[in-house]
Short mmCIF file of C-alpha atoms in Angstrom, two decimals:
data_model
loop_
_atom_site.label_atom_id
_atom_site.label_comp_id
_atom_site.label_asym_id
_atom_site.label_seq_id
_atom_site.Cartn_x
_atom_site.Cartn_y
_atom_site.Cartn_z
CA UNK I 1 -245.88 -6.14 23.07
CA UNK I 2 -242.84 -5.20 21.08
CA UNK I 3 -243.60 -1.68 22.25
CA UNK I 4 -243.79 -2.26 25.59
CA UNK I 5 -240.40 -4.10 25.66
CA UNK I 6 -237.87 -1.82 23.79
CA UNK I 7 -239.35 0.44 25.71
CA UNK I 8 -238.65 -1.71 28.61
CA UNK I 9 -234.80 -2.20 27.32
CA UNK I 10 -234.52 1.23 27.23
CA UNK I 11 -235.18 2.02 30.27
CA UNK I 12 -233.18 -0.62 31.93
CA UNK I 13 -230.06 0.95 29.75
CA UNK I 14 -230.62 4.19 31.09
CA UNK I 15 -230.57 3.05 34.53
CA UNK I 16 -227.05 1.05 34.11
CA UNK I 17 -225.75 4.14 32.22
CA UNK I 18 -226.61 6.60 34.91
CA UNK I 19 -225.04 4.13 37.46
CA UNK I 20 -222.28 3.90 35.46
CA UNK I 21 -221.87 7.85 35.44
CA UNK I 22 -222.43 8.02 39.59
CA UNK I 23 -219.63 5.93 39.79
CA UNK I 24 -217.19 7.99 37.79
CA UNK I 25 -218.47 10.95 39.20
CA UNK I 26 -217.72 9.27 42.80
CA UNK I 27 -214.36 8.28 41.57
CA UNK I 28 -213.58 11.96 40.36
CA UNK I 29 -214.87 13.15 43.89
CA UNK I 30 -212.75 10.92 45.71
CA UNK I 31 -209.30 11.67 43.54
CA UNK I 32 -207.15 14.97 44.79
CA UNK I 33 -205.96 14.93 41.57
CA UNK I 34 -208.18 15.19 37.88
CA UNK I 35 -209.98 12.42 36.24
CA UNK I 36 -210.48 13.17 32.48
CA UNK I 37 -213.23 11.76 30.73
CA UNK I 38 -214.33 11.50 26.80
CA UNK I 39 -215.31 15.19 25.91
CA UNK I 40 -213.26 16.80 29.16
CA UNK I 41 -211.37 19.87 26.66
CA UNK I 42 -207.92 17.81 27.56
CA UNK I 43 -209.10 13.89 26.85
CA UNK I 44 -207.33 13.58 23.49
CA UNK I 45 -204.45 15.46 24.46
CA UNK I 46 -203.70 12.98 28.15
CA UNK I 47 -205.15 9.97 26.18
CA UNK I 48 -201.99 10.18 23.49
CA UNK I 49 -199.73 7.16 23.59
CA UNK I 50 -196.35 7.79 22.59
CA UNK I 51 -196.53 5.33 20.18
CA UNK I 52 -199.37 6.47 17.71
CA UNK I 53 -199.74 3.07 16.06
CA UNK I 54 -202.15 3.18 19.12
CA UNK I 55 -203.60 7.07 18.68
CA UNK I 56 -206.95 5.38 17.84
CA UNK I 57 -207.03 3.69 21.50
CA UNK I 58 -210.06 5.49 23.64
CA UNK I 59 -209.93 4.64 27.38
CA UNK I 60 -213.10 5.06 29.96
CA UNK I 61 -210.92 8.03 31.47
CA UNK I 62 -207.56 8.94 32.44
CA UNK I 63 -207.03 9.53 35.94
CA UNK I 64 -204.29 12.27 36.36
CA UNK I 65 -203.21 10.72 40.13
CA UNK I 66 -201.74 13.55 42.79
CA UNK I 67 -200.24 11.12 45.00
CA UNK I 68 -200.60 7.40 46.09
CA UNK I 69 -204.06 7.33 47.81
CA UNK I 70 -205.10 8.68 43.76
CA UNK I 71 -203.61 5.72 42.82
CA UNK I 72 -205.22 3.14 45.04
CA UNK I 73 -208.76 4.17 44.33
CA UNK I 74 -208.39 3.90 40.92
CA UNK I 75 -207.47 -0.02 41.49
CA UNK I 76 -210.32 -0.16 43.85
CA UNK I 77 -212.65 1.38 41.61
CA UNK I 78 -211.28 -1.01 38.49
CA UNK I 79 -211.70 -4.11 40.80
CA UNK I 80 -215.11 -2.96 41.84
CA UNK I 81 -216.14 -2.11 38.22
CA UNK I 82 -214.45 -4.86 36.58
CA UNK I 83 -212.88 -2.72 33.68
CA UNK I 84 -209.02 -2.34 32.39
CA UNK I 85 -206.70 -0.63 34.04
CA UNK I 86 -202.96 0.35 33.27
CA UNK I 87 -200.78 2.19 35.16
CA UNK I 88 -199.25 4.76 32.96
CA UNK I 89 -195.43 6.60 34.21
CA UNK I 90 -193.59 8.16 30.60
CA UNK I 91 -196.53 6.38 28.01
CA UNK I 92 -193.60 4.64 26.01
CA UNK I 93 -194.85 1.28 26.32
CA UNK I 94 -194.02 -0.24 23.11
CA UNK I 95 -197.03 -2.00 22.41
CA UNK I 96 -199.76 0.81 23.54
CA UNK I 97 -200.76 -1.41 26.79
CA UNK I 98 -200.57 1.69 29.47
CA UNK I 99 -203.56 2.69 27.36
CA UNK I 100 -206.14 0.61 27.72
CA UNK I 101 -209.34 0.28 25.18
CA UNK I 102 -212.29 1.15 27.13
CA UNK I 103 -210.24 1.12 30.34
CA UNK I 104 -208.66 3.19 33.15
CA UNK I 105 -205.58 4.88 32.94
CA UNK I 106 -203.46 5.63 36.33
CA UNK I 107 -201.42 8.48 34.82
CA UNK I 108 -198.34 8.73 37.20
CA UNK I 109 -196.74 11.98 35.51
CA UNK I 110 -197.37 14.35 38.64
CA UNK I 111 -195.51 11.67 41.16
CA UNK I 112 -192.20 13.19 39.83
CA UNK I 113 -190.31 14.72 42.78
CA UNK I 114 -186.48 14.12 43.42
CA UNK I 115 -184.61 14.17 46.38
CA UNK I 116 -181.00 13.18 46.89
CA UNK I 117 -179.61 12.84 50.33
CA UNK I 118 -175.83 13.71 51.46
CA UNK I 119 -175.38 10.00 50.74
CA UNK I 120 -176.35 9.88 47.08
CA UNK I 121 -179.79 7.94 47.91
CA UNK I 122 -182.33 9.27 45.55
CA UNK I 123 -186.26 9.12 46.01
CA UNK I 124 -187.69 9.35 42.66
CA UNK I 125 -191.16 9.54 41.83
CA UNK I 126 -192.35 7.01 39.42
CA UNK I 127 -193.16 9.31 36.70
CA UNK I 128 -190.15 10.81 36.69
CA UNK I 129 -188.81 11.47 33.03
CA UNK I 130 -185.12 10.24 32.29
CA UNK I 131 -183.76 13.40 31.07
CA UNK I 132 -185.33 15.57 34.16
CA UNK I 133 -183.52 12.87 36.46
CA UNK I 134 -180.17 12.79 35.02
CA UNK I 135 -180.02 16.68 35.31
CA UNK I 136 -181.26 16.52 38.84
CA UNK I 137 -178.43 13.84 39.77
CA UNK I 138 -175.44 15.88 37.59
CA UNK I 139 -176.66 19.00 39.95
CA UNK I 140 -175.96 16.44 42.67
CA UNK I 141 -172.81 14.83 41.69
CA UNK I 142 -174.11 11.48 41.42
CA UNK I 143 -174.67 8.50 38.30
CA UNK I 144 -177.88 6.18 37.98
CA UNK I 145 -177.27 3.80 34.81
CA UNK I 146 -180.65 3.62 33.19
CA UNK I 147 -182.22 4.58 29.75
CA UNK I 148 -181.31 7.41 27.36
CA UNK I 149 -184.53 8.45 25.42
CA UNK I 150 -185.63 11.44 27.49
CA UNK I 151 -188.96 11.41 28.06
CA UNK I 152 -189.23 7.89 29.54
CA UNK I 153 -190.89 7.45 32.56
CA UNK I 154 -188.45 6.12 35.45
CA UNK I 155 -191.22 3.45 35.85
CA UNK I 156 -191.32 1.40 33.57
CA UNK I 157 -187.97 1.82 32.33
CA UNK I 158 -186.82 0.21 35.79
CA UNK I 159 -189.74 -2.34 36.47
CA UNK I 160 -188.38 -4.07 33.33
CA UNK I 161 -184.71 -3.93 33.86
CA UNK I 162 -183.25 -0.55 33.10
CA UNK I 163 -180.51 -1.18 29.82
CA UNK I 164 -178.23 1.75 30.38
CA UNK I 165 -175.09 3.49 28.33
CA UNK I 166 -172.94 3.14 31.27
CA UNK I 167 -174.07 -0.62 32.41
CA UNK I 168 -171.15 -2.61 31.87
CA UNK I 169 -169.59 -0.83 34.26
CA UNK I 170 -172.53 0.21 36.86
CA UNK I 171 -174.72 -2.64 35.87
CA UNK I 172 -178.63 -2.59 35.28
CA UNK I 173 -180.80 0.41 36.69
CA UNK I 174 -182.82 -2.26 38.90
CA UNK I 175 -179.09 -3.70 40.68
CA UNK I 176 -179.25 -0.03 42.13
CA UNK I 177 -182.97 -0.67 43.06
CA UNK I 178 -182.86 -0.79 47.29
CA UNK I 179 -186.84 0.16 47.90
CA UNK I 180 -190.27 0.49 46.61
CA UNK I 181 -193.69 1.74 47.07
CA UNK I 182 -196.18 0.61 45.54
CA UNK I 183 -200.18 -0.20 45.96
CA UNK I 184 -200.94 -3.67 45.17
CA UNK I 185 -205.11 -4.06 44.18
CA UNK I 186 -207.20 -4.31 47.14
CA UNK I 187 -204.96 -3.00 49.70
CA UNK I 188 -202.88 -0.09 50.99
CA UNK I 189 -200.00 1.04 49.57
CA UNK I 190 -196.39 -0.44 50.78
CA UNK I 191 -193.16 -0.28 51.14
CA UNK I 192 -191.10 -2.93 50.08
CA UNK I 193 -187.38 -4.36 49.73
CA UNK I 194 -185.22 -7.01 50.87
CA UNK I 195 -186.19 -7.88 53.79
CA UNK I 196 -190.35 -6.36 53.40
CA UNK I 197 -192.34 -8.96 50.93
CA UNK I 198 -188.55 -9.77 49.41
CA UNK I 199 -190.43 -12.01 46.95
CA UNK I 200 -192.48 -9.01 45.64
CA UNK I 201 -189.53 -6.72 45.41
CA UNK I 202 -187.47 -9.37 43.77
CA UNK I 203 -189.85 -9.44 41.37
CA UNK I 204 -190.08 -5.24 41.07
CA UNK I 205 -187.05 -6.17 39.90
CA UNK I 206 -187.34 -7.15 35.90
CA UNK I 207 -191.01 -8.22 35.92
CA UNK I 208 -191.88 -6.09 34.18
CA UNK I 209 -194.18 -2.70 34.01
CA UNK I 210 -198.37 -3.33 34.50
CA UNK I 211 -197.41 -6.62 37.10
CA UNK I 212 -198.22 -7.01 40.40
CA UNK I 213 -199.12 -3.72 41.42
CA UNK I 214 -198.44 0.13 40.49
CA UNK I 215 -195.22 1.91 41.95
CA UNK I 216 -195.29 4.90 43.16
CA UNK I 217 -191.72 5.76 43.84
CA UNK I 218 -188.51 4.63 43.81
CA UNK I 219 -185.27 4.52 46.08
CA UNK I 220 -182.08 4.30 44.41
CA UNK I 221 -178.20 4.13 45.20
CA UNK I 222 -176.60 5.93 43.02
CA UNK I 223 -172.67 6.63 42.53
CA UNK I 224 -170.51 9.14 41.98
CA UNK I 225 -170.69 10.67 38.75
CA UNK I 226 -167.24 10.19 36.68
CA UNK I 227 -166.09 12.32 33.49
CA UNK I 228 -167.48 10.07 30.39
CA UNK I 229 -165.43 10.05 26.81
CA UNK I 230 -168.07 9.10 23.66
CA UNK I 231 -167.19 8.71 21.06
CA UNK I 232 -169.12 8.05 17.45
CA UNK I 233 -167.83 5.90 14.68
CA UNK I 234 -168.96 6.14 10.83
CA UNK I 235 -168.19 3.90 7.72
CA UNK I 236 -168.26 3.70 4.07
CA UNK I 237 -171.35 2.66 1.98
CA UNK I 238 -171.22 -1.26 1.65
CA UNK I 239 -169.58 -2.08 4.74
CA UNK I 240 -172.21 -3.19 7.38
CA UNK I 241 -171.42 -6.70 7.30
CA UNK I 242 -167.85 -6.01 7.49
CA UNK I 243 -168.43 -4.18 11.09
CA UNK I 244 -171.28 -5.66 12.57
CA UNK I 245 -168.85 -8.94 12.36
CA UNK I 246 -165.85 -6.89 13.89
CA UNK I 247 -168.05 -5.43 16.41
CA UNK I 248 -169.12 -8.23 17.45
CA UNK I 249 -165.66 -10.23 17.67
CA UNK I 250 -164.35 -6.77 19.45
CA UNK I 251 -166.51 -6.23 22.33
CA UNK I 252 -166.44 -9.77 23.88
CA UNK I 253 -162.80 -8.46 25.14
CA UNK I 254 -163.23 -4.99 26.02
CA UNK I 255 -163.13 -3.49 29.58
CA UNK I 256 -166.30 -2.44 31.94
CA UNK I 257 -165.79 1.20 31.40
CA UNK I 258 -166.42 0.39 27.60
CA UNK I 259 -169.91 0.38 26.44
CA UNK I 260 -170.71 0.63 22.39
CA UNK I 261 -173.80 -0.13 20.18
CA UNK I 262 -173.82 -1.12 16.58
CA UNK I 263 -176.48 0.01 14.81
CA UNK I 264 -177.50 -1.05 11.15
CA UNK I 265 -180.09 1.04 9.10
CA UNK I 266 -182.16 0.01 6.12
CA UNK I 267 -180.84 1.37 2.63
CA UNK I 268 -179.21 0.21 -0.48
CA UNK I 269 -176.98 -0.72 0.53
CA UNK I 270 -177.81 -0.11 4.48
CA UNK I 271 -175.68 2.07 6.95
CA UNK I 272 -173.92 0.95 9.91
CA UNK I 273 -172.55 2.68 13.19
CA UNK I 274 -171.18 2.75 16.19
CA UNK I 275 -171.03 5.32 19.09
CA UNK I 276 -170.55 4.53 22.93
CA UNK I 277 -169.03 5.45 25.83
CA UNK I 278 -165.70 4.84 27.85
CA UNK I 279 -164.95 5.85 32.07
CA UNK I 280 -161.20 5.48 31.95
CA UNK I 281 -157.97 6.82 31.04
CA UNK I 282 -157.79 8.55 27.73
CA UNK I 283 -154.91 7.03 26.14
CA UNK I 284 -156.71 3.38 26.87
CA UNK I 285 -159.89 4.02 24.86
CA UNK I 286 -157.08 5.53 21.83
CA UNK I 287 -156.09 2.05 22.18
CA UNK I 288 -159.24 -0.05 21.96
CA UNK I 289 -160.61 1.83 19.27
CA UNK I 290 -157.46 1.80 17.03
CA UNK I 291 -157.63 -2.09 17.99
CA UNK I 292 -161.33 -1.83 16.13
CA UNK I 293 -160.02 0.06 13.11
CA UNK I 294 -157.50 -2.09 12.59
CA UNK I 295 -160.60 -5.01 11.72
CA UNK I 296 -162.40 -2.39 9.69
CA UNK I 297 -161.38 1.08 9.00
CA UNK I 298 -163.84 3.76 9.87
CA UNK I 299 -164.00 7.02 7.32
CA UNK I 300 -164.90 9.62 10.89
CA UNK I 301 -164.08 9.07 14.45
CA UNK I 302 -164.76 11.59 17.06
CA UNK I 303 -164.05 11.18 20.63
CA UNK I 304 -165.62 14.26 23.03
CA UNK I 305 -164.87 14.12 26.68
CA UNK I 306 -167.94 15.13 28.96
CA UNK I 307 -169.05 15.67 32.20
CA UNK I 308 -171.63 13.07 33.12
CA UNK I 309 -174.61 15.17 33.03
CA UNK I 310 -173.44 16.39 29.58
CA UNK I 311 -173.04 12.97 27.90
CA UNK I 312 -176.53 11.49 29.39
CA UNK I 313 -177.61 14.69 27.70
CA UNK I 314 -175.76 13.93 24.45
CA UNK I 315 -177.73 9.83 24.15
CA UNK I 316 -180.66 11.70 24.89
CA UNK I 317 -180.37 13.92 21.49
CA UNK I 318 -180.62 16.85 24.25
CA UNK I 319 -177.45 19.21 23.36
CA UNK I 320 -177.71 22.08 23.20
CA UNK I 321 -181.87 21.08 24.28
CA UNK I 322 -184.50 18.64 24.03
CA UNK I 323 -186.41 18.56 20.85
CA UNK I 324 -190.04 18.73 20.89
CA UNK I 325 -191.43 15.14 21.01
CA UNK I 326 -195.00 14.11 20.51
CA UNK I 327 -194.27 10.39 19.51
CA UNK I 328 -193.98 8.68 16.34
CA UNK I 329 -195.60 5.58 14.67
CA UNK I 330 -193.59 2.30 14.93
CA UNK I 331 -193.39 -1.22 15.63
CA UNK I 332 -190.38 -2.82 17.41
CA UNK I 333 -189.60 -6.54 19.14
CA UNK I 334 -185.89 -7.53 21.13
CA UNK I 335 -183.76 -10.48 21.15
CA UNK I 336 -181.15 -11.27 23.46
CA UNK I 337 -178.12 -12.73 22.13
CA UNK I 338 -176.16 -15.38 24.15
CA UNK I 339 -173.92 -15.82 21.25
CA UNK I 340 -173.00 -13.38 17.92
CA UNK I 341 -175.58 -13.31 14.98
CA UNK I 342 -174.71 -13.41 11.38
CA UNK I 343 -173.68 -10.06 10.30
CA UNK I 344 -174.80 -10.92 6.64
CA UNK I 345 -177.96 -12.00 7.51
CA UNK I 346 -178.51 -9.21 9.22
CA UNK I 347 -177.87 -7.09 6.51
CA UNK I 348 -179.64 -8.76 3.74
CA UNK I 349 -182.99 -8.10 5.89
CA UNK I 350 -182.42 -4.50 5.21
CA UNK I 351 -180.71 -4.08 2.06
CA UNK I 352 -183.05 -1.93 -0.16
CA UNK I 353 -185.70 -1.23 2.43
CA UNK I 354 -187.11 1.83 3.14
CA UNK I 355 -187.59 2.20 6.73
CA UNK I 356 -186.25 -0.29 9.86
CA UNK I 357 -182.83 -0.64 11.54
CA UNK I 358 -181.38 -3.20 14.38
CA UNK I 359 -179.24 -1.80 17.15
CA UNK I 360 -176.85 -3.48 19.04
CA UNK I 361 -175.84 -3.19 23.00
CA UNK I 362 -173.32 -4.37 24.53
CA UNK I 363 -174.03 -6.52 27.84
CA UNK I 364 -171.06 -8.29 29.91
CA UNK I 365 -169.53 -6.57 32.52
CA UNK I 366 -171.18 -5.66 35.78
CA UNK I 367 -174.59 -6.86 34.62
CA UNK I 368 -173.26 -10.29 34.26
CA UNK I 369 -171.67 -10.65 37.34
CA UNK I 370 -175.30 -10.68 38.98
CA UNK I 371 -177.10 -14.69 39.50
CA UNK I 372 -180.09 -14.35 36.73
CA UNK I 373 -182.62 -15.25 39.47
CA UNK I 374 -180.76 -13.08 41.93
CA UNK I 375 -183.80 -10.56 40.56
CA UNK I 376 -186.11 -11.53 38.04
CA UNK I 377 -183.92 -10.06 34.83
CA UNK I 378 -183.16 -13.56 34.08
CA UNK I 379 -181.03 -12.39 30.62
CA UNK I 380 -177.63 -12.32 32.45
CA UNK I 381 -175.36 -13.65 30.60
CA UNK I 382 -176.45 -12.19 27.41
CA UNK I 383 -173.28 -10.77 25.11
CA UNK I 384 -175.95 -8.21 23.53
CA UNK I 385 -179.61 -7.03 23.11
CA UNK I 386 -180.97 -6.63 19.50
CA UNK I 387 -183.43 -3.91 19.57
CA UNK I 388 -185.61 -4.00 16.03
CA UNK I 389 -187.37 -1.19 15.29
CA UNK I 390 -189.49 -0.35 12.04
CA UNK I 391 -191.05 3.50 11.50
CA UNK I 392 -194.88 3.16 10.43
CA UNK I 393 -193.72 6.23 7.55
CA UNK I 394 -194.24 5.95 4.40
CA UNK I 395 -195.39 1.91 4.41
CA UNK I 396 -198.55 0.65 6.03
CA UNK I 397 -198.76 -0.66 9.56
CA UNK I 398 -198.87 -4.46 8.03
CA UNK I 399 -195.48 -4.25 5.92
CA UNK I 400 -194.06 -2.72 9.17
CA UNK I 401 -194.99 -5.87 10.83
CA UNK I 402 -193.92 -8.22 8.41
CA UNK I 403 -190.91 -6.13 7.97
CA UNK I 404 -190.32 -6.66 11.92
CA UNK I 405 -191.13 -10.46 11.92
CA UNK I 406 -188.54 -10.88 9.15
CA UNK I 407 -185.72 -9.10 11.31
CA UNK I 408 -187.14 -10.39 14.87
CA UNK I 409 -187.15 -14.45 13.51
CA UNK I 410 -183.86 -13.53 11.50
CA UNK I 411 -181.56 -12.34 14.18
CA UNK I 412 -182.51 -15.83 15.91
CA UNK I 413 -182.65 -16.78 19.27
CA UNK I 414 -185.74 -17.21 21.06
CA UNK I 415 -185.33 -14.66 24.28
CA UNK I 416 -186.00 -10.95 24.13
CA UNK I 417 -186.39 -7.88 25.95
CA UNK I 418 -189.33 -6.78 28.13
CA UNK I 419 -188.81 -3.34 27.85
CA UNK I 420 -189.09 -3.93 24.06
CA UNK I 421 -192.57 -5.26 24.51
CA UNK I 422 -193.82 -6.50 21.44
CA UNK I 423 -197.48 -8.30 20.85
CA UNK I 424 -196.78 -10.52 18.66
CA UNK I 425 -193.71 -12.33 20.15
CA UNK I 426 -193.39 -15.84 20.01
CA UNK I 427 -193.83 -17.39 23.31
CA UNK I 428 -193.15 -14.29 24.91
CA UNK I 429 -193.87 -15.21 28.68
CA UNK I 430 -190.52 -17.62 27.62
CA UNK I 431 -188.62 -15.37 26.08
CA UNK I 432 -189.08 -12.53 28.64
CA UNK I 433 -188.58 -14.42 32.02
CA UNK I 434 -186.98 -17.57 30.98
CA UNK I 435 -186.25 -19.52 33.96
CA UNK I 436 -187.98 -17.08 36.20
CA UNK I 437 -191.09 -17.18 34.85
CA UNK I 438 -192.90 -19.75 37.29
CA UNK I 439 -191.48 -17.74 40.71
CA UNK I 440 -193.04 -14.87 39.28
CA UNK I 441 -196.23 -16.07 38.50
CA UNK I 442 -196.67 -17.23 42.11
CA UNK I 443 -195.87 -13.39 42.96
CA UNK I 444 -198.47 -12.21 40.45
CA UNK I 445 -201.13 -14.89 41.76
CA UNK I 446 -200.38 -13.82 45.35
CA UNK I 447 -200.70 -9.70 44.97
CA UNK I 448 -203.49 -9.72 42.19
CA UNK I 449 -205.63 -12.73 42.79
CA UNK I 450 -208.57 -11.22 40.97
CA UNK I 451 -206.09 -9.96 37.80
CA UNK I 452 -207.51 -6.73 38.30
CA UNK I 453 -203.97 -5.78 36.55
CA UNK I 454 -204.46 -8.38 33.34
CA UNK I 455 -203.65 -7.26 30.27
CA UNK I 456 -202.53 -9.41 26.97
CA UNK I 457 -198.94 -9.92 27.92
CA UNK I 458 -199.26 -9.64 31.56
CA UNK I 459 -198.08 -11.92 34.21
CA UNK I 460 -201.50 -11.96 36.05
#
C-alpha cells in the first residue's frame, strides 16, 4: 500500500511538472523577445536587482519583452498561472519588488527608443535609462526634470512622481506627463491621457510603479533646455547642525530657478553639504549664496556654469563618463516634510556611525503650484523630501535596518516618498497617497480585478 501510493504521488508530480514546463515553453514560443529561465547561461546575470540586499531573490523566469504584445502575454500567462509578476524598467526598486520570488519578471530594458519631434514632444520607451535620455534631449535642445542616478529606468522613476534637480522651476517629471501606453491584465494594450480613461492616467500619475498595469512608453512635453549654474558647498568638521538649520531657514525664500539639497553623512562628528542648481542671472545666485554664508560660513564654494546636458551629466556622477555600476547593498525609507526638522536631532542619529546619511530636497516652487489630487502625487505642499539611506557595508543587514528605523521615526512626520519604497514603513498606503489613496484604489480595483499585479505594498 505505501508503495503503491508514493509511487502514485510521484507520478501525479511529474505530470503537474511537465505541465508546468509546456506552459513556459508555450510562453517562450509565443514572446518575440527571450524568456530566461533557471539554468539559461544568462539567468543570474538578468535576474540581478540593483539592490543586492535582494541578490538571493530567484524568479520562475525573466521575460526579456521586444515590444508590447511581449508584455501582454506575460500578464496573460501570470493571470492564467496564478504566479507573481513585476514589471521591471531600470531594476532600482528600492525594496527588490520588480523581482519577484518564484515569479515573472516583465523586463522592459529593450522598449528604450527616443524620438523628439520639431515640437519638443518626446516618445520614450519605458525602459529608457535617465542618463541615455538626458543626452538624447541635450542633442535635441530640450529639458525633462526627472531623476539624476543614471541608470534608472524612465518607468518607474515617473509612475511614482519623478523628484528632479531642476523641479522648482519645471515642476515634477509626471506634470510633463501628456500620454501613456500601457497593457492593463486581461486586455489589450492602450493609450491613455486626459481625456482616454482620465481616471487611469491620473493615476499613471504618482501611483506608483507595479499598479494598475505595465507602461510601455511614455509621451512627454519637454522645454527648452537653459544654461544651468551648480554649484557645491563644503563645511568644517562639527558644523552639521549649524547648516542643516540655515538650510532649512534659507530655502523657504529662494527663487524657482534655485534648487539645493542638504545632505548629512554619518561620522564623528558627521559631514554636511550642499550642492544644487540655479537657471538665472549670474550675479543673482552670487547673491543668494552669500545670503547663506552669511548664516554659516562655508570653508569651499564652487560655482561651474553648464550647458544642460552637461550638468544632468554632472548629478549623474557622469563627467567625464559613467562609472561602471552593478548595484550596491542598502536599505533606505523617505519622509516628506511639511514643516523643518530638528537639525540636532538629525545629527545625533549619525554622530559616530559608520555608514548612513539623510539628504535633503528642496520642494516649493512649480511643484507646489499643482492641486495634490490634480494627479495622484498628493505631497504638494511639501517644503522638502528626506531621503534615508543606510549602505549594507561593513554592518549586517539588521543594524542597517535598525539604523534606518532610528533616522526614518526620527526625522518625524508620518508621509514619505514612493519612489523611496521601503517595506517596512509605517502605514505606508497613508503615507504614500495620503488623501488620494481611496480614488486610487477604485482605479486599481477597476484595471486589475483579479490582482494579477499584487505585490506587498501594492495598490491592488
Amino acid at each position: 500500500m505505501g508503495f503503491g501510493r508514493r509511487t502514485f504521488i510521484q507520478a501525479t508530480a511529474l505530470v503537474g511538472l511537465a505541465a508546468w514546463e509546456r506552459d513556459w515553453d508555450r510562453l517562450r514560443r509565443g514572446l518575440t523577445g527571450r524568456l530566461v529561465l533557471p539554468g539559461d547561461d544568462v539567468y543570474d546575470t538578468v535576474r540581478r536587482p540593483y539592490n543586492t540586499v535582494y541578490a538571493h531573490r530567484r524568479p520562475a523566469a525573466v521575460a526579456l519583452c521586444a515590444d508590447e504584445s511581449d508584455v501582454a502575454r506575460c500578464l496573460d500567462f501570470a493571470a492564467r498561472e496564478r504566479i507573481p509578476v513585476a514589471a521591471r524598467s531600470g531594476g532600482h526598486s528600492y525594496a527588490g519588488y520588480s523581482v519577484p520570488e518564484h515569479g515573472l519578471v516583465v523586463d522592459l530594458s529593450a522598449l528604450r527608443a527616443i524620438r523628439v519631434d520639431h515640437r519638443g514632444r518626446a516618445e520614450v520607451g519605458a525602459g529608457t535609462r535617465m542618463i541615455d535620455l538626458y543626452d538624447e534631449l541635450a542633442r535635441a535642445g530640450r529639458l525633462l526634470p526627472a531623476g539624476s542616478c543614471p541608470t534608472v529606468g524612465i518607468g518607474g522613476l515617473t509612475l511614482g512622481g519623478g523628484i528632479s534637480v531642476v523641479g522648482r522651476r519645471y515642476g515634477l517629471t509626471i506634470d510633463h506627463l501628456r500620454a501613456a501606453r500601457v497593457v492593463t491584465p486581461g486586455d489589450r494594450p492602450r493609450r491613455t491621457d486626459d481625456h482616454t480613461e482620465p481616471d487611469l492616467f491620473w493615476a499613471l500619475r504618482g501611483g506608483g510603479g507595479g499598479n494598475f498595469g505595465v507602461v510601455t512608453s511614455f509621451t512627454f512635453d519637454t522645454a527648452p533646455a537653459p544654461d544651468v549654474a551648480v554649484f557645491v558647498l563644503r563645511f568644517p568638521a562639527g558644523a552639521a547642525t549649524d547648516v542643516l538649520g540655515a538650510w532649512q531657514e534659507w530655502v523657504l525664500d529662494t527663487p524657482d530657478g534655485l534648487w539645493s539639497a542638504c545632505d548629512v553623512g554619518a561620522g564623528s562628528p558627521p559631514s554636511v553639504t550642499v550642492a544644487g542648481s540655479w537657471i538665472g542671472p549670474d550675479g543673482e545666485l552670487d547673491r543668494l549664496l552669500d545670503r547663506f554664508a552669511a548664516k554659516v560660513a562655508p570653508t569651499e564654494r564652487t560655482v561651474l556654469p553648464m550647458d544642460y546636458g552637461t550638468a544632468m551629466r554632472f548629478f549623474a556622477g557622469c563627467l567625464p563618463a559613467c562609472q561602471p555600476d552593478d548595484g550596491s547593498p542598502f536599505v533606505a525609507s523617505s519622509r516628506m516634510l511639511h514643516r523643518p526638522v530638528e537639525p540636532a536631532r538629525v545629527v545625533s542619529l549619525l554622530a559616530g556611525r559608520r555608514t548612513g546619511r539623510v539628504q535633503f530636497d528642496t520642494f516649493g516652487g512649480a511643484i507646489a503650484r499643482v492641486r495634490p489630487d490634480a494627479t495622484a502625487f498628493p505631497h504638494r505642499h511639501a517644503i522638502s523630501s528626506a531621503q534615508a539611506y543606510v549602505d549594507v557595508v561593513g554592518v549586517s543587514e539588521a543594524e542597517a535596518r535598525r539604523l534606518l528605523a532610528d533616522l526614518r521615526d526620527g526625522i518625524g512626520h508620518d508621509t514619505g516618498y514612493v519612489n523611496y519604497i521601503d517595506p517596512d514603513m509605517p502605514d505606508w498606503p497613508t503615507a504614500y497617497y495620503g488623501r488620494n489613496l481611496p480614488r486610487l484604489r477604485r482605479v486599481a480595483r477597476r484595471y486589475d480585478p483579479d490582482r494579477v499585479l499584487a505585490f506587498p505594498q501594492g495598490l491592488a
